[in-house]
Amino acid sequence: MEEFLQPLLNGQQWINGLSQGAVYALFALGFTLVFGILGLINLAHGANYMWGAYIGWVLVTSTGMPALVALPLAMVASGLMAVLLERLAFRPLRALSRGSSVLWVGFIILLIAFVMGGPRAARLAVGAVGILVMLFGMVLDARGYGPVHERDVPHLSPMISSLGASAILVFLAQAQFGAEQQRYPFGPLQSTRFQLGEAASISLVQLLILLSALVLVVGLHLLIQRSRVGRAIRSISWSERTARLLGVDVDAVVARTFFVSGALAGAAGVLIGLLTNAIRPDMGVGIAILGLTAIVVGGMGSIIGAIVGGLIIGLLQTFSVAFISSEFRDAIVFALLLLVLFFRPSGIFGRSSATRA
Amino acid sequence: MNMKSSVPERRDFPADIVFAVLVLALLSVIALRDLLPAAIAAPIQSLFRPYVSILEFTLVNAALALSIYLTLATGLLSLANAGFMALGAFTGALLTIHLEWPVWACVLAALFLGALVGALFGRPVLRLRDVYLAIATLGFGEIVRILAINGNTIAAFFLRRDPAEVRIFSGAEITRIPPPRRVETWHLVIYLALVIYFFIVLRRSRWGRTLAAIRQDDAAASAMGINVARYKTFAFAAGAAIAAGAGVFHGMLVRGVDPASYGFSRAVDILAFAVLGGVVSWIGPIVGAGILTLFPEVLRRQQIERFLSVPTEIFNGILIGVILMLAIIYLPRGIADPLFWGRLFNRRTRTVARPLHKADPADTATESSQPSTRVD
């Protein structure tokens, strides 16, 4: 018996599991924020995370900047990507405006520029036109041009359109970076280790992950609980209609929520890239399932639940590798998902509404 | 609310049946070309030969689109159908290779297995709000893949044999189905016809009306004494069975089952078929599958790659993603919706297009803040 429980006493496993779980927690926070405010799952969140990882990779490898500088830059970039995603995939389903349609035309021109052959200059020119048209669409929206059709779409529609967005993003990454796996440079972040006690050590990157997760979580908590935007987010998650009646600019708040959610996904992407040294275009699907499991376990829409859920998943994965085998670690997480759905669908923190975003 | 559209429309003209007969008649001519007298068959043969393969894939995709239609039309988003397709493909391949079962026996086995796994898997999940179904099904294809790759280890465990001896699965390799060609076009036509027949019968049956009621408002349906979870499980399991059956044919058509080819992007493809065509009736998914299978093929025959800087598969993937998004934004009832064409050609009879499984935004907002709402 004692021998069987040996892995549980191994501090190294706990450190590995917690740092893995901290990344999942960051990822799951983005899910839960959007779920809290819109009541739907953004299935493109995994693609956003993957792009965050690739943006960080490009910054680190091509400009040679340190990972600590690349991390916030990649967060901002993937946050902006999430905002664009919201404009393309979610907002037209809440209310269809002329601006959204123009934005879509511009996006299609941009995609054509990306896939078309021909000289580089021509592609750049078409791409520039696409971006200009997209900007024009955003200006139209900002100035409230034309009729806006409030819509009442089936509630599955946003999930389906985010799935389409996810497919587009994954294929774009495949075209740009190749389908095979890319490596983050191995550096002092990975090789520097601090000894903790006799049997355990923590690498600098694990320390970085735990610290940045802590900073981001505290920052998010302050943002939600103390700031004006946070108050608006909480009011919308309580009742969108009431918030709108009370003068909350719902579209602007949703855009900011998506920015924060995308930035968290980007942070998770860069950190997992640093931790595992390997990124692939399809890495978003796997973590999407893990992240969803994390928020179901923790309780959908709950911030503390996402953090606890993410840590539980990270530890469960690490220990299932230690106890059973690495081949079944995703299957075990999935079994946990089904068990929680069956026996406690509200999750650990699902009941108390005070913790909800 | 929205009581009006919850009553099935009375129609004087059975458009769906006429459509079915026409399509099937055309398909039978192509499919039965082998059985016709040589004098008639020869010209048909030469006319259609270049298109037979693409026609066969269209038929399989149409069946797949119909498999997701039933769940979508009940207001559920299931992303597991690619996984069930893989389940069927493996069942078919293994039964053919190891036991030499004929095709129809494989299909029956796959239908049964699909329904069984679908019911077992759907039952716990479907008691909850439907957003959980999308979550739980997202991982299903991944699970099938893991189980198939580690199939030998699992089989060895149950057979109490040494894992090194068990050679049932091919692991991560493609499970090759040796020649001869086992699936003919007419097999696929018959399978699709049976699936369509199932939908026609279902639509006019008590079960079909119950599913329509659940789609409209599952809380109201539950209040009327309907066991919502049971009917949702039925829809989910039936869709799973149809997908598994189609998977058998798909595996045989490509003569090998690759565990990696039934992943996320296949799930998106299947969803795109149904969404582009629309889930107003069963015609939509077939139209959607037809368009999305034929369109890339037309592009390929026009040698689209001359104009591209990316590989054709990537172009197709991006295209399907864009079509999926545009369809859900601009054609919420799908391209096969009579109202859409009516509005396009006759602007005077402009009718408000009601989305199918609608939800009041206010209701969604409040409901979603109680994630644990059980529907039964």
PDB file of N, CA, C and O in Angstrom, chain A residues 20 34 36 39 41 60 62 82 95-96 105 107 144 147 158 160 178 186-187 223 247 252 256 276 299 322 327 339 343:
ATOM      1  N   GLN A  20       1.442  22.872 -14.258  1.00  0.00           N
ATOM      2  CA  GLN A  20       0.580  22.532 -15.398  1.00  0.00           C
ATOM      3  C   GLN A  20      -0.840  23.047 -15.142  1.00  0.00           C
ATOM      4  O   GLN A  20      -1.464  23.660 -16.007  1.00  0.00           O
ATOM      5  N   VAL A  34     -16.293  34.593 -20.257  1.00  0.00           N
ATOM      6  CA  VAL A  34     -17.238  34.755 -21.355  1.00  0.00           C
ATOM      7  C   VAL A  34     -18.535  34.035 -21.039  1.00  0.00           C
ATOM      8  O   VAL A  34     -19.622  34.536 -21.316  1.00  0.00           O
ATOM      9  N   GLY A  36     -19.753  33.590 -18.089  1.00  0.00           N
ATOM     10  CA  GLY A  36     -20.439  34.381 -17.081  1.00  0.00           C
ATOM     11  C   GLY A  36     -21.205  35.541 -17.685  1.00  0.00           C
ATOM     12  O   GLY A  36     -22.307  35.864 -17.253  1.00  0.00           O
ATOM     13  N   GLY A  39     -23.317  33.735 -21.166  1.00  0.00           N
ATOM     14  CA  GLY A  39     -24.035  32.482 -20.982  1.00  0.00           C
ATOM     15  C   GLY A  39     -23.772  31.504 -22.102  1.00  0.00           C
ATOM     16  O   GLY A  39     -24.605  30.654 -22.390  1.00  0.00           O
ATOM     17  N   ILE A  41     -20.516  29.274 -24.492  1.00  0.00           N
ATOM     18  CA  ILE A  41     -19.142  28.803 -24.539  1.00  0.00           C
ATOM     19  C   ILE A  41     -18.497  29.317 -25.821  1.00  0.00           C
ATOM     20  O   ILE A  41     -19.040  29.158 -26.899  1.00  0.00           O
ATOM     21  N   VAL A  60       9.810  35.490 -29.697  1.00  0.00           N
ATOM     22  CA  VAL A  60      11.023  34.993 -29.036  1.00  0.00           C
ATOM     23  C   VAL A  60      12.062  34.559 -30.062  1.00  0.00           C
ATOM     24  O   VAL A  60      13.247  34.882 -29.946  1.00  0.00           O
ATOM     25  N   SER A  62      12.217  35.163 -33.553  1.00  0.00           N
ATOM     26  CA  SER A  62      12.681  36.030 -34.638  1.00  0.00           C
ATOM     27  C   SER A  62      13.337  37.302 -34.114  1.00  0.00           C
ATOM     28  O   SER A  62      14.294  37.792 -34.702  1.00  0.00           O
ATOM     29  N   ALA A  82      -9.089  38.229 -29.844  1.00  0.00           N
ATOM     30  CA  ALA A  82     -10.367  37.818 -29.268  1.00  0.00           C
ATOM     31  C   ALA A  82     -11.431  38.889 -29.488  1.00  0.00           C
ATOM     32  O   ALA A  82     -12.599  38.575 -29.731  1.00  0.00           O
ATOM     33  N   ALA A  95     -26.945  41.430 -32.627  1.00  0.00           N
ATOM     34  CA  ALA A  95     -27.612  42.471 -33.393  1.00  0.00           C
ATOM     35  C   ALA A  95     -26.820  42.657 -34.677  1.00  0.00           C
ATOM     36  O   ALA A  95     -25.616  42.852 -34.634  1.00  0.00           O
ATOM     37  N   LEU A  96     -27.510  42.588 -35.793  1.00  0.00           N
ATOM     38  CA  LEU A  96     -26.830  42.681 -37.080  1.00  0.00           C
ATOM     39  C   LEU A  96     -26.876  44.127 -37.566  1.00  0.00           C
ATOM     40  O   LEU A  96     -27.944  44.700 -37.701  1.00  0.00           O
ATOM     41  N   VAL A 105     -17.064  41.703 -44.907  1.00  0.00           N
ATOM     42  CA  VAL A 105     -16.519  41.831 -46.268  1.00  0.00           C
ATOM     43  C   VAL A 105     -15.010  42.039 -46.189  1.00  0.00           C
ATOM     44  O   VAL A 105     -14.228  41.377 -46.897  1.00  0.00           O
ATOM     45  N   PHE A 107     -13.016  41.198 -43.795  1.00  0.00           N
ATOM     46  CA  PHE A 107     -12.360  39.986 -43.295  1.00  0.00           C
ATOM     47  C   PHE A 107     -12.183  38.973 -44.425  1.00  0.00           C
ATOM     48  O   PHE A 107     -11.131  38.332 -44.548  1.00  0.00           O
ATOM     49  N   GLY A 144     -22.667  54.343 -35.247  1.00  0.00           N
ATOM     50  CA  GLY A 144     -24.073  53.962 -35.234  1.00  0.00           C
ATOM     51  C   GLY A 144     -24.761  54.140 -36.563  1.00  0.00           C
ATOM     52  O   GLY A 144     -25.915  54.554 -36.643  1.00  0.00           O
ATOM     53  N   PRO A 147     -29.499  50.893 -39.891  1.00  0.00           N
ATOM     54  CA  PRO A 147     -30.349  50.192 -38.924  1.00  0.00           C
ATOM     55  C   PRO A 147     -29.603  49.036 -38.264  1.00  0.00           C
ATOM     56  O   PRO A 147     -28.713  48.445 -38.862  1.00  0.00           O
ATOM     57  N   PRO A 158     -24.301  30.993 -31.475  1.00  0.00           N
ATOM     58  CA  PRO A 158     -22.970  31.532 -31.177  1.00  0.00           C
ATOM     59  C   PRO A 158     -21.910  30.448 -31.023  1.00  0.00           C
ATOM     60  O   PRO A 158     -20.769  30.626 -31.452  1.00  0.00           O
ATOM     61  N   ILE A 160     -21.877  27.593 -32.554  1.00  0.00           N
ATOM     62  CA  ILE A 160     -21.550  27.069 -33.879  1.00  0.00           C
ATOM     63  C   ILE A 160     -20.646  28.049 -34.618  1.00  0.00           C
ATOM     64  O   ILE A 160     -19.662  27.657 -35.239  1.00  0.00           O
ATOM     65  N   GLY A 178       2.993  25.816 -40.480  1.00  0.00           N
ATOM     66  CA  GLY A 178       3.170  24.390 -40.753  1.00  0.00           C
ATOM     67  C   GLY A 178       2.429  23.546 -39.734  1.00  0.00           C
ATOM     68  O   GLY A 178       2.192  23.979 -38.605  1.00  0.00           O
ATOM     69  N   PHE A 186      15.193  26.515 -26.011  1.00  0.00           N
ATOM     70  CA  PHE A 186      15.500  26.030 -24.667  1.00  0.00           C
ATOM     71  C   PHE A 186      16.538  26.975 -24.063  1.00  0.00           C
ATOM     72  O   PHE A 186      17.581  27.210 -24.665  1.00  0.00           O
ATOM     73  N   GLY A 187      16.227  27.558 -22.937  1.00  0.00           N
ATOM     74  CA  GLY A 187      17.146  28.554 -22.403  1.00  0.00           C
ATOM     75  C   GLY A 187      17.277  28.452 -20.909  1.00  0.00           C
ATOM     76  O   GLY A 187      16.892  27.440 -20.311  1.00  0.00           O
ATOM     77  N   LEU A 223     -10.018  43.555 -10.965  1.00  0.00           N
ATOM     78  CA  LEU A 223     -10.754  44.113 -12.102  1.00  0.00           C
ATOM     79  C   LEU A 223     -12.249  43.841 -11.966  1.00  0.00           C
ATOM     80  O   LEU A 223     -13.082  44.722 -12.165  1.00  0.00           O
ATOM     81  N   GLY A 247     -28.210  51.663 -18.446  1.00  0.00           N
ATOM     82  CA  GLY A 247     -27.229  52.499 -19.120  1.00  0.00           C
ATOM     83  C   GLY A 247     -25.862  51.878 -19.292  1.00  0.00           C
ATOM     84  O   GLY A 247     -24.903  52.575 -19.603  1.00  0.00           O
ATOM     85  N   ALA A 252     -19.635  47.404 -25.512  1.00  0.00           N
ATOM     86  CA  ALA A 252     -18.274  47.780 -25.097  1.00  0.00           C
ATOM     87  C   ALA A 252     -17.782  46.864 -23.985  1.00  0.00           C
ATOM     88  O   ALA A 252     -16.627  46.435 -23.988  1.00  0.00           O
ATOM     89  N   ARG A 256     -14.555  44.282 -23.969  1.00  0.00           N
ATOM     90  CA  ARG A 256     -13.471  44.274 -22.972  1.00  0.00           C
ATOM     91  C   ARG A 256     -13.334  42.909 -22.319  1.00  0.00           C
ATOM     92  O   ARG A 256     -12.229  42.452 -22.049  1.00  0.00           O
ATOM     93  N   THR A 276       6.517  23.274 -22.050  1.00  0.00           N
ATOM     94  CA  THR A 276       6.682  22.002 -22.764  1.00  0.00           C
ATOM     95  C   THR A 276       7.600  22.128 -23.963  1.00  0.00           C
ATOM     96  O   THR A 276       7.932  21.121 -24.591  1.00  0.00           O
ATOM     97  N   GLY A 299     -17.425  24.745 -11.438  1.00  0.00           N
ATOM     98  CA  GLY A 299     -18.706  25.439 -11.457  1.00  0.00           C
ATOM     99  C   GLY A 299     -18.680  26.502 -12.539  1.00  0.00           C
ATOM    100  O   GLY A 299     -17.868  27.417 -12.477  1.00  0.00           O
ATOM    101  N   ALA A 322       1.647   9.205 -13.311  1.00  0.00           N
ATOM    102  CA  ALA A 322       2.477   8.512 -12.333  1.00  0.00           C
ATOM    103  C   ALA A 322       1.865   7.171 -11.927  1.00  0.00           C
ATOM    104  O   ALA A 322       2.568   6.189 -11.764  1.00  0.00           O
ATOM    105  N   GLU A 327      -0.806   7.250 -21.611  1.00  0.00           N
ATOM    106  CA  GLU A 327      -1.737   7.148 -22.739  1.00  0.00           C
ATOM    107  C   GLU A 327      -3.163   7.465 -22.316  1.00  0.00           C
ATOM    108  O   GLU A 327      -3.969   7.927 -23.119  1.00  0.00           O
ATOM    109  N   LEU A 339     -18.259  12.112 -14.680  1.00  0.00           N
ATOM    110  CA  LEU A 339     -18.664  11.878 -13.295  1.00  0.00           C
ATOM    111  C   LEU A 339     -19.250  13.142 -12.678  1.00  0.00           C
ATOM    112  O   LEU A 339     -20.299  13.111 -12.039  1.00  0.00           O
ATOM    113  N   PHE A 343     -22.961  13.532 -11.219  1.00  0.00           N
ATOM    114  CA  PHE A 343     -23.267  13.590  -9.788  1.00  0.00           C
ATOM    115  C   PHE A 343     -23.363  15.003  -9.230  1.00  0.00           C
ATOM    116  O   PHE A 343     -24.081  15.259  -8.288  1.00  0.00           O
TER     117      PHE A 343
END
